[in-house]
Amino acid sequence: KEKGFKLYSSKDYFIDGTEGFCSGNLPENVELLLVLGGDGTFLSVAREYAGYQVPILGVNLGTLGFLTEVELKEVEDAIEKIDKGQYNIEKRQMVEAQLIRDGEIIEKVVALNEITISKGPLARIISLNTYVDDVFLECYPGDGVIISTPTGSTGYSLSAGGPILTPALPVLVITPICPHTLHSRSVVVSNKSEIKVILTTTNQEVVLTIDGQKGIGLKSGDVIKVKGSDLFVPVVRLKGKNFFDILRLKMNNYSNRRLL
Amino acid sequence: KEKGFKLYSSKDYFIDGTEGFCSGNLPENVELLLVLGGDGTFLSVAREYAGYQVPILGVNLGTLGFLTEVELKEVEDAIEKIDKGQYNIEKRQMVEAQLIRDGEIIEKVVALNEITISKGPLARIISLNTYVDDVFLECYPGDGVIISTPTGSTGYSLSAGGPILTPALPVLVITPICPHTLHSRSVVVSNKSEIKVILTTTNQEVVLTIDGQKGIGLKSGDVIKVKGSDLFVPVVRLKGKNFFDILRLKMNNYSNRRLL
Amino acid sequence: KEKGFKLYSSKDYFIDGTEGFCSGNLPENVELLLVLGGDGTFLSVAREYAGYQVPILGVNLGTLGFLTEVELKEVEDAIEKIDKGQYNIEKRQMVEAQLIRDGEIIEKVVALNEITISKGPLARIISLNTYVDDVFLECYPGDGVIISTPTGSTGYSLSAGGPILTPALPVLVITPICPHTLHSRSVVVSNKSEIKVILTTTNQEVVLTIDGQKGIGLKSGDVIKVKGSDLFVPVVRLKGKNFFDILRLKMNNYSNRRLL
Amino acid sequence: KEKGFKLYSSKDYFIDGTEGFCSGNLPENVELLLVLGGDGTFLSVAREYAGYQVPILGVNLGTLGFLTEVELKEVEDAIEKIDKGQYNIEKRQMVEAQLIRDGEIIEKVVALNEITISKGPLARIISLNTYVDDVFLECYPGDGVIISTPTGSTGYSLSAGGPILTPALPVLVITPICPHTLHSRSVVVSNKSEIKVILTTTNQEVVLTIDGQKGIGLKSGDVIKVKGSDLFVPVVRLKGKNFFDILRLKMNNYSNRRLL
């Protein structure tokens, strides 16, 4: 693989013949991030290195994904193409959230798929007073609410009944989880809008989850402010494969899995 | 209230001028259980004393419920009517579950609303291989699955997208929670059918929940067998109020609450 | 095929070497009806000859169906098995409707899948005041309402968001079509219940449809009474194929069709 | 009402003391269109005069609407405010469609709410091969498909299961009607995208409908190309009333209506 490239690898997964770096501290001259894994791995790397704005190439080790672009055996070819400039960068919108407790910001997070506020299995119905640009939208009594990017619209939001959003749209979608107000529906808003969620329920286990991977416990009275981030993940695209093609294939995969 | 009736009260909530009894141990000559609270309290009392088959009168202390029959101020009138025989008993189907681990039954539970098998907020998608009378139905990848009685069909199952079942039907309904196989739908089966759920996912927090009130942690490989119970809860009905009337009122309540 | 059997064929589709009969008038000694076609053909034959209570064997000429049992090449084998008594009869509930205009019954119909009351593409939202056993249920403003048997639950009702009902349940399901009251859900009721629908909208094209195959124009003020019929269709079952197996295969077929 | 304004009225609804004009031919110096009626009237006026780009004030004669801004008794006040410049213009995206038969464009239409392609009550399932920017999306077997603007997202698309879109988003939403592919979901695309629908079903009654008000019969092989129009309807806004407030009120109205 060495044709004049300098290789680095995260010290967490050190690879022989490469120069290591500490997780989260990308060396300055890195021009391409290779992520080996599935969409889940891609999500966590995207969050960690989003600030660097280095293009990411997803190398698929598992089942077909929306974010991974090539299979392991295609990596060398891929890097050659990238070296020759035969690729596109698709900028994927991230979403950011502030957790405010007693008037103070105590956490700031970004996600590529979605920010979820949801209850534990034994918690009672929670109420989440939700505002868009300070206008009251809904109190969403139920299991919780998902605020998803277009990238995340094919994930948890879809399972909860949300629409599919094509990747480049400047929007976010608010999708309730098992709402008790039966007329609750997904609401699509601008990525410039500020979505404010206030947890009014007391004494229940409620968690803010980032891309389904990291969780922060919430308390009654907590305010969560969510909006489109200024950060976009630069995803390397090499092939002619289209969003709708992958969508169709994935939906089909789900179906086939049912027969096993 | 003493017109020749002997009054008892559970020692947990001892009331002056009554004879106490230990929670779960109903004195033999009790002919009517008064439950003061909402539908949630009714559910827990119904489960605890189901074996006694004593009629239960729900006295509503909160918002309108499906199971509570009278308001607090109407209790004396209600008891007079019951004494005169001016009432009906509505028999509500319960559901029972066995939890089998390593081939042994380690728990037996009954529920009036539903048995839920679901994941914690940070757990990944879980797979629940589900069989009806030993025929494979679906693997339900997603947040979990609800097996609900007709009584429970207006509760969690409804929030998760399930149909409304009139109370006396001899059926159970299986409703997936945020399923990843998008075509998954509620399936209504006979209350004689045995529904078998096998948890195949490893290393995730998964909980079996009884009426949303009690939880049991599950492990990979656990088998849960669910079917209609031989126990029916005898609910006292005094008024002409009909299931569909309550349904309409409750749905409306949900809507109004949204405006506050 | 002649091993002592006497063969008849409907004069509409007269087959050489058989004795003809007029459509709808089955000769008295017929013991088995062979239906060649898909589920659609099966439905129309089932309605036409339901009164005779003669077992029906569906011979599949098209795509996999829920009602057809064998492929064309398997017919001889099938008849031998039936002759030897190696078969089961599955009794499928029918649904019947009366159309009442100005106080008089002007039509009586039966269906095996469903009775639908729906509007034409250019009609405005229609209102259908719907009662179950004379208790008001819902006015269902929208495109219409489907009243389906368990057999029909995998057809139009499913597309409109209804649950799947296993074939033998003594129930009917009421499913709204594109309802404007967003909280409307499918309601499952006893097959003994009388569902009454009153068309209150004026001057719009509204049609009562039987199994999606026959239509009757409706007028404002028309009353439609629907309930489980005393007629059950006796369907011949030879194989071990199970309802859930067919369901899974069909769902999968739908998915695959999308890739073409 | 004459404070120096010159009044006109469409000859179809000629009002005394005004100067008439032929429907569709707005006099040149008209600076404000008053529409008296409900959202339905607003839609038809918006389509007819969209080319003039004259601001429209909706005067509500019926139930609360999303497009009408004032009640009849508030009209004079409203006009004074507008005269003083105390108003906003909200530009609502329209959608346009071309109907292509045998390679020729035979119709061009615009809609403010939605373009619908759907079947008659007695037609069988229709198949609509749907492409976004020439990439195949879905064949949508079922009752049809809705292509809706953000304005239309609270109308028919919502009834069919679609999401709510805030009015200013640069998107369109594709929502299937009673789809047989159960995994079909609403898809939100850019208003710059071209959505192409090909009717492949033969011999069935299929209609293209504009805002649910005008219909054009379709034939097998017809191609319908839909995209965001360059025309935006300039809607006069006077009050602080917000989209989400109206949404909440309307949802609530629907609920209350159920109790009558």
mmCIF file of N, CA, C and O in Angstrom, chain A residues 103-172:
data_model
loop_
_atom_site.group_PDB
_atom_site.id
_atom_site.type_symbol
_atom_site.label_atom_id
_atom_site.label_comp_id
_atom_site.label_asym_id
_atom_site.label_seq_id
_atom_site.Cartn_x
_atom_site.Cartn_y
_atom_site.Cartn_z
ATOM 1 N N GLY A 103 -29.900 26.118 34.134
ATOM 2 C CA GLY A 103 -29.435 27.323 33.446
ATOM 3 C C GLY A 103 -28.038 27.261 32.878
ATOM 4 O O GLY A 103 -27.575 28.206 32.248
ATOM 5 N N GLU A 104 -27.337 26.151 33.098
ATOM 6 C CA GLU A 104 -25.967 26.070 32.584
ATOM 7 C C GLU A 104 -25.809 24.955 31.559
ATOM 8 O O GLU A 104 -26.332 23.856 31.741
ATOM 9 N N ILE A 105 -25.035 25.261 30.530
ATOM 10 C CA ILE A 105 -24.715 24.234 29.532
ATOM 11 C C ILE A 105 -23.767 23.241 30.169
ATOM 12 O O ILE A 105 -22.645 23.596 30.528
ATOM 13 N N ILE A 106 -24.197 21.983 30.325
ATOM 14 C CA ILE A 106 -23.291 21.012 30.958
ATOM 15 C C ILE A 106 -22.724 20.002 29.967
ATOM 16 O O ILE A 106 -21.797 19.275 30.276
ATOM 17 N N GLU A 107 -23.307 19.948 28.771
ATOM 18 C CA GLU A 107 -22.760 19.052 27.736
ATOM 19 C C GLU A 107 -23.020 19.646 26.362
ATOM 20 O O GLU A 107 -24.064 20.274 26.137
ATOM 21 N N LYS A 108 -22.077 19.436 25.463
ATOM 22 C CA LYS A 108 -22.260 19.776 24.054
ATOM 23 C C LYS A 108 -21.888 18.553 23.247
ATOM 24 O O LYS A 108 -20.795 18.014 23.433
ATOM 25 N N VAL A 109 -22.763 18.103 22.374
ATOM 26 C CA VAL A 109 -22.456 16.905 21.586
ATOM 27 C C VAL A 109 -22.842 17.121 20.127
ATOM 28 O O VAL A 109 -23.673 17.973 19.810
ATOM 29 N N VAL A 110 -22.202 16.371 19.237
ATOM 30 C CA VAL A 110 -22.645 16.328 17.842
ATOM 31 C C VAL A 110 -22.939 14.882 17.465
ATOM 32 O O VAL A 110 -22.370 13.954 18.042
ATOM 33 N N ALA A 111 -23.845 14.712 16.512
ATOM 34 C CA ALA A 111 -24.192 13.385 16.021
ATOM 35 C C ALA A 111 -24.319 13.447 14.509
ATOM 36 O O ALA A 111 -24.619 14.500 13.937
ATOM 37 N N LEU A 112 -24.062 12.316 13.850
ATOM 38 C CA LEU A 112 -24.242 12.272 12.395
ATOM 39 C C LEU A 112 -25.614 11.706 12.048
ATOM 40 O O LEU A 112 -26.235 12.130 11.083
ATOM 41 N N ASN A 113 -26.109 10.764 12.822
ATOM 42 C CA ASN A 113 -27.427 10.199 12.560
ATOM 43 C C ASN A 113 -28.542 10.935 13.307
ATOM 44 O O ASN A 113 -29.397 11.554 12.714
ATOM 45 N N GLU A 114 -28.500 10.848 14.634
ATOM 46 C CA GLU A 114 -29.610 11.439 15.382
ATOM 47 C C GLU A 114 -29.291 11.632 16.851
ATOM 48 O O GLU A 114 -28.434 10.956 17.411
ATOM 49 N N ILE A 115 -30.004 12.568 17.456
ATOM 50 C CA ILE A 115 -30.051 12.755 18.894
ATOM 51 C C ILE A 115 -31.388 12.169 19.347
ATOM 52 O O ILE A 115 -32.436 12.530 18.799
ATOM 53 N N THR A 116 -31.343 11.262 20.307
ATOM 54 C CA THR A 116 -32.575 10.650 20.797
ATOM 55 C C THR A 116 -32.751 10.962 22.275
ATOM 56 O O THR A 116 -31.778 10.915 23.029
ATOM 57 N N ILE A 117 -33.966 11.291 22.670
ATOM 58 C CA ILE A 117 -34.266 11.435 24.092
ATOM 59 C C ILE A 117 -35.344 10.396 24.386
ATOM 60 O O ILE A 117 -36.446 10.471 23.836
ATOM 61 N N SER A 118 -35.008 9.400 25.212
ATOM 62 C CA SER A 118 -35.962 8.305 25.392
ATOM 63 C C SER A 118 -35.869 7.705 26.774
ATOM 64 O O SER A 118 -34.908 7.926 27.501
ATOM 65 N N LYS A 119 -36.898 6.971 27.132
ATOM 66 C CA LYS A 119 -37.025 6.436 28.477
ATOM 67 C C LYS A 119 -36.510 5.000 28.549
ATOM 68 O O LYS A 119 -36.439 4.304 27.531
ATOM 69 N N GLY A 120 -36.186 4.554 29.736
ATOM 70 C CA GLY A 120 -35.832 3.166 29.958
ATOM 71 C C GLY A 120 -37.064 2.275 29.929
ATOM 72 O O GLY A 120 -38.190 2.756 30.022
ATOM 73 N N PRO A 121 -36.849 0.933 29.815
ATOM 74 C CA PRO A 121 -37.975 -0.005 29.664
ATOM 75 C C PRO A 121 -38.992 0.063 30.812
ATOM 76 O O PRO A 121 -40.167 -0.189 30.596
ATOM 77 N N LEU A 122 -38.531 0.422 31.997
ATOM 78 C CA LEU A 122 -39.455 0.402 33.137
ATOM 79 C C LEU A 122 -39.986 1.786 33.486
ATOM 80 O O LEU A 122 -40.829 1.929 34.364
ATOM 81 N N ALA A 123 -39.484 2.804 32.814
ATOM 82 C CA ALA A 123 -39.968 4.153 33.094
ATOM 83 C C ALA A 123 -41.397 4.292 32.578
ATOM 84 O O ALA A 123 -41.817 3.595 31.654
ATOM 85 N N ARG A 124 -42.154 5.169 33.216
ATOM 86 C CA ARG A 124 -43.486 5.460 32.715
ATOM 87 C C ARG A 124 -43.376 6.384 31.514
ATOM 88 O O ARG A 124 -42.306 6.882 31.187
ATOM 89 N N ILE A 125 -44.511 6.633 30.899
ATOM 90 C CA ILE A 125 -44.579 7.592 29.794
ATOM 91 C C ILE A 125 -43.896 8.891 30.203
ATOM 92 O O ILE A 125 -44.157 9.415 31.285
ATOM 93 N N ILE A 126 -43.021 9.407 29.340
ATOM 94 C CA ILE A 126 -42.389 10.691 29.632
ATOM 95 C C ILE A 126 -43.009 11.784 28.757
ATOM 96 O O ILE A 126 -43.559 11.502 27.699
ATOM 97 N N SER A 127 -42.950 13.021 29.260
ATOM 98 C CA SER A 127 -43.452 14.155 28.490
ATOM 99 C C SER A 127 -42.289 15.050 28.115
ATOM 100 O O SER A 127 -41.489 15.422 28.968
ATOM 101 N N LEU A 128 -42.215 15.372 26.838
ATOM 102 C CA LEU A 128 -41.119 16.194 26.328
ATOM 103 C C LEU A 128 -41.720 17.405 25.629
ATOM 104 O O LEU A 128 -42.176 17.312 24.486
ATOM 105 N N ASN A 129 -41.761 18.533 26.347
ATOM 106 C CA ASN A 129 -42.287 19.748 25.725
ATOM 107 C C ASN A 129 -41.319 20.230 24.667
ATOM 108 O O ASN A 129 -40.174 20.538 24.966
ATOM 109 N N THR A 130 -41.799 20.278 23.455
ATOM 110 C CA THR A 130 -40.915 20.505 22.320
ATOM 111 C C THR A 130 -41.301 21.791 21.594
ATOM 112 O O THR A 130 -42.477 22.018 21.295
ATOM 113 N N TYR A 131 -40.301 22.615 21.339
ATOM 114 C CA TYR A 131 -40.496 23.912 20.699
ATOM 115 C C TYR A 131 -39.620 23.979 19.446
ATOM 116 O O TYR A 131 -38.511 23.452 19.435
ATOM 117 N N VAL A 132 -40.121 24.641 18.408
ATOM 118 C CA VAL A 132 -39.304 24.918 17.229
ATOM 119 C C VAL A 132 -39.178 26.427 17.115
ATOM 120 O O VAL A 132 -40.193 27.129 16.998
ATOM 121 N N ASP A 133 -37.965 26.946 17.173
ATOM 122 C CA ASP A 133 -37.739 28.399 17.172
ATOM 123 C C ASP A 133 -38.671 29.077 18.181
ATOM 124 O O ASP A 133 -39.344 30.066 17.864
ATOM 125 N N ASP A 134 -38.731 28.502 19.352
ATOM 126 C CA ASP A 134 -39.494 29.023 20.490
ATOM 127 C C ASP A 134 -41.011 28.980 20.331
ATOM 128 O O ASP A 134 -41.737 29.553 21.149
ATOM 129 N N VAL A 135 -41.508 28.326 19.307
ATOM 130 C CA VAL A 135 -42.956 28.102 19.188
ATOM 131 C C VAL A 135 -43.259 26.682 19.656
ATOM 132 O O VAL A 135 -42.602 25.732 19.222
ATOM 133 N N PHE A 136 -44.239 26.553 20.539
ATOM 134 C CA PHE A 136 -44.566 25.237 21.076
ATOM 135 C C PHE A 136 -45.080 24.321 19.977
ATOM 136 O O PHE A 136 -45.949 24.688 19.189
ATOM 137 N N LEU A 137 -44.537 23.128 19.915
ATOM 138 C CA LEU A 137 -44.935 22.172 18.887
ATOM 139 C C LEU A 137 -45.814 21.080 19.477
ATOM 140 O O LEU A 137 -46.896 20.795 18.978
ATOM 141 N N GLU A 138 -45.381 20.456 20.581
ATOM 142 C CA GLU A 138 -46.046 19.235 21.030
ATOM 143 C C GLU A 138 -45.408 18.822 22.351
ATOM 144 O O GLU A 138 -44.250 19.158 22.599
ATOM 145 N N CYS A 139 -46.170 18.134 23.210
ATOM 146 C CA CYS A 139 -45.515 17.663 24.436
ATOM 147 C C CYS A 139 -45.047 16.211 24.331
ATOM 148 O O CYS A 139 -44.377 15.708 25.209
ATOM 149 N N TYR A 140 -45.371 15.569 23.197
ATOM 150 C CA TYR A 140 -44.887 14.218 22.914
ATOM 151 C C TYR A 140 -44.902 13.279 24.120
ATOM 152 O O TYR A 140 -43.838 12.783 24.539
ATOM 153 N N PRO A 141 -46.033 13.004 24.716
ATOM 154 C CA PRO A 141 -46.030 11.971 25.750
ATOM 155 C C PRO A 141 -45.823 10.614 25.077
ATOM 156 O O PRO A 141 -46.426 10.341 24.031
ATOM 157 N N GLY A 142 -44.969 9.809 25.631
ATOM 158 C CA GLY A 142 -44.682 8.504 25.013
ATOM 159 C C GLY A 142 -43.324 8.009 25.440
ATOM 160 O O GLY A 142 -42.876 8.271 26.552
ATOM 161 N N ASP A 143 -42.647 7.310 24.534
ATOM 162 C CA ASP A 143 -41.341 6.735 24.852
ATOM 163 C C ASP A 143 -40.198 7.714 24.614
ATOM 164 O O ASP A 143 -39.091 7.477 25.090
ATOM 165 N N GLY A 144 -40.455 8.791 23.835
ATOM 166 C CA GLY A 144 -39.385 9.738 23.586
ATOM 167 C C GLY A 144 -39.492 10.374 22.228
ATOM 168 O O GLY A 144 -40.540 10.293 21.566
ATOM 169 N N VAL A 145 -38.398 11.000 21.805
ATOM 170 C CA VAL A 145 -38.396 11.707 20.532
ATOM 171 C C VAL A 145 -37.010 11.593 19.903
ATOM 172 O O VAL A 145 -35.993 11.520 20.606
ATOM 173 N N ILE A 146 -36.997 11.536 18.568
ATOM 174 C CA ILE A 146 -35.758 11.439 17.799
ATOM 175 C C ILE A 146 -35.611 12.707 16.968
ATOM 176 O O ILE A 146 -36.572 13.124 16.319
ATOM 177 N N ILE A 147 -34.421 13.313 16.997
ATOM 178 C CA ILE A 147 -34.163 14.436 16.095
ATOM 179 C C ILE A 147 -33.046 13.992 15.179
ATOM 180 O O ILE A 147 -31.907 13.783 15.607
ATOM 181 N N SER A 148 -33.393 13.798 13.917
ATOM 182 C CA SER A 148 -32.517 13.096 12.985
ATOM 183 C C SER A 148 -32.075 13.990 11.839
ATOM 184 O O SER A 148 -32.818 14.851 11.378
ATOM 185 N N THR A 149 -30.857 13.756 11.365
ATOM 186 C CA THR A 149 -30.377 14.364 10.120
ATOM 187 C C THR A 149 -30.947 13.573 8.941
ATOM 188 O O THR A 149 -31.477 12.479 9.127
ATOM 189 N N PRO A 150 -30.788 14.092 7.724
ATOM 190 C CA PRO A 150 -31.136 13.260 6.560
ATOM 191 C C PRO A 150 -30.379 11.925 6.587
ATOM 192 O O PRO A 150 -30.963 10.887 6.299
ATOM 193 N N THR A 151 -29.090 11.944 6.949
ATOM 194 C CA THR A 151 -28.327 10.695 7.029
ATOM 195 C C THR A 151 -28.989 9.704 7.980
ATOM 196 O O THR A 151 -29.095 8.518 7.688
ATOM 197 N N GLY A 152 -29.460 10.189 9.117
ATOM 198 C CA GLY A 152 -30.093 9.319 10.107
ATOM 199 C C GLY A 152 -31.519 8.926 9.772
ATOM 200 O O GLY A 152 -32.092 8.059 10.433
ATOM 201 N N SER A 153 -32.079 9.526 8.723
ATOM 202 C CA SER A 153 -33.500 9.272 8.434
ATOM 203 C C SER A 153 -33.767 7.830 8.019
ATOM 204 O O SER A 153 -34.894 7.363 8.090
ATOM 205 N N THR A 154 -32.713 7.113 7.598
ATOM 206 C CA THR A 154 -32.905 5.706 7.246
ATOM 207 C C THR A 154 -32.600 4.783 8.425
ATOM 208 O O THR A 154 -32.574 3.570 8.265
ATOM 209 N N GLY A 155 -32.346 5.375 9.595
ATOM 210 C CA GLY A 155 -32.039 4.588 10.781
ATOM 211 C C GLY A 155 -33.207 4.522 11.748
ATOM 212 O O GLY A 155 -34.313 4.102 11.386
ATOM 213 N N TYR A 156 -32.962 4.968 12.963
ATOM 214 C CA TYR A 156 -33.962 4.810 14.024
ATOM 215 C C TYR A 156 -35.250 5.569 13.709
ATOM 216 O O TYR A 156 -36.355 5.089 13.971
ATOM 217 N N SER A 157 -35.116 6.748 13.115
ATOM 218 C CA SER A 157 -36.298 7.545 12.793
ATOM 219 C C SER A 157 -37.238 6.775 11.859
ATOM 220 O O SER A 157 -38.465 6.813 12.017
ATOM 221 N N LEU A 158 -36.650 6.054 10.905
ATOM 222 C CA LEU A 158 -37.460 5.255 9.972
ATOM 223 C C LEU A 158 -38.217 4.155 10.719
ATOM 224 O O LEU A 158 -39.413 3.931 10.492
ATOM 225 N N SER A 159 -37.526 3.482 11.644
ATOM 226 C CA SER A 159 -38.164 2.427 12.439
ATOM 227 C C SER A 159 -39.330 2.970 13.248
ATOM 228 O O SER A 159 -40.312 2.285 13.489
ATOM 229 N N ALA A 160 -39.187 4.221 13.684
ATOM 230 C CA ALA A 160 -40.234 4.829 14.508
ATOM 231 C C ALA A 160 -41.339 5.458 13.660
ATOM 232 O O ALA A 160 -42.256 6.064 14.195
ATOM 233 N N GLY A 161 -41.271 5.299 12.333
ATOM 234 C CA GLY A 161 -42.345 5.773 11.474
ATOM 235 C C GLY A 161 -42.024 7.018 10.678
ATOM 236 O O GLY A 161 -42.890 7.563 9.997
ATOM 237 N N GLY A 162 -40.789 7.478 10.723
ATOM 238 C CA GLY A 162 -40.420 8.710 10.031
ATOM 239 C C GLY A 162 -40.233 8.537 8.536
ATOM 240 O O GLY A 162 -40.125 7.416 8.035
ATOM 241 N N PRO A 163 -40.172 9.668 7.814
ATOM 242 C CA PRO A 163 -39.971 9.628 6.363
ATOM 243 C C PRO A 163 -38.508 9.448 6.011
ATOM 244 O O PRO A 163 -37.630 9.633 6.857
ATOM 245 N N ILE A 164 -38.246 9.115 4.753
ATOM 246 C CA ILE A 164 -36.889 9.049 4.232
ATOM 247 C C ILE A 164 -36.542 10.412 3.643
ATOM 248 O O ILE A 164 -37.332 10.978 2.894
ATOM 249 N N LEU A 165 -35.382 10.946 4.013
ATOM 250 C CA LEU A 165 -34.938 12.235 3.499
ATOM 251 C C LEU A 165 -33.715 12.016 2.626
ATOM 252 O O LEU A 165 -32.777 11.332 3.055
ATOM 253 N N THR A 166 -33.680 12.582 1.429
ATOM 254 C CA THR A 166 -32.468 12.439 0.617
ATOM 255 C C THR A 166 -31.341 13.193 1.312
ATOM 256 O O THR A 166 -31.566 14.203 1.973
ATOM 257 N N PRO A 167 -30.080 12.677 1.169
ATOM 258 C CA PRO A 167 -28.980 13.103 2.049
ATOM 259 C C PRO A 167 -28.675 14.592 2.056
ATOM 260 O O PRO A 167 -28.251 15.117 3.082
ATOM 261 N N ALA A 168 -28.866 15.293 0.932
ATOM 262 C CA ALA A 168 -28.354 16.661 0.865
ATOM 263 C C ALA A 168 -29.349 17.723 1.332
ATOM 264 O O ALA A 168 -29.049 18.910 1.292
ATOM 265 N N LEU A 169 -30.534 17.332 1.775
ATOM 266 C CA LEU A 169 -31.545 18.335 2.140
ATOM 267 C C LEU A 169 -31.137 19.109 3.400
ATOM 268 O O LEU A 169 -30.632 18.528 4.357
ATOM 269 N N PRO A 170 -31.392 20.422 3.412
ATOM 270 C CA PRO A 170 -31.010 21.260 4.560
ATOM 271 C C PRO A 170 -32.082 21.212 5.653
ATOM 272 O O PRO A 170 -32.649 22.244 6.022
ATOM 273 N N VAL A 171 -32.367 20.017 6.156
ATOM 274 C CA VAL A 171 -33.474 19.842 7.096
ATOM 275 C C VAL A 171 -33.091 18.893 8.233
ATOM 276 O O VAL A 171 -32.092 18.189 8.168
ATOM 277 N N LEU A 172 -33.904 18.897 9.256
ATOM 278 C CA LEU A 172 -33.877 17.889 10.313
ATOM 279 C C LEU A 172 -35.291 17.340 10.439
ATOM 280 O O LEU A 172 -36.258 18.007 10.063
#
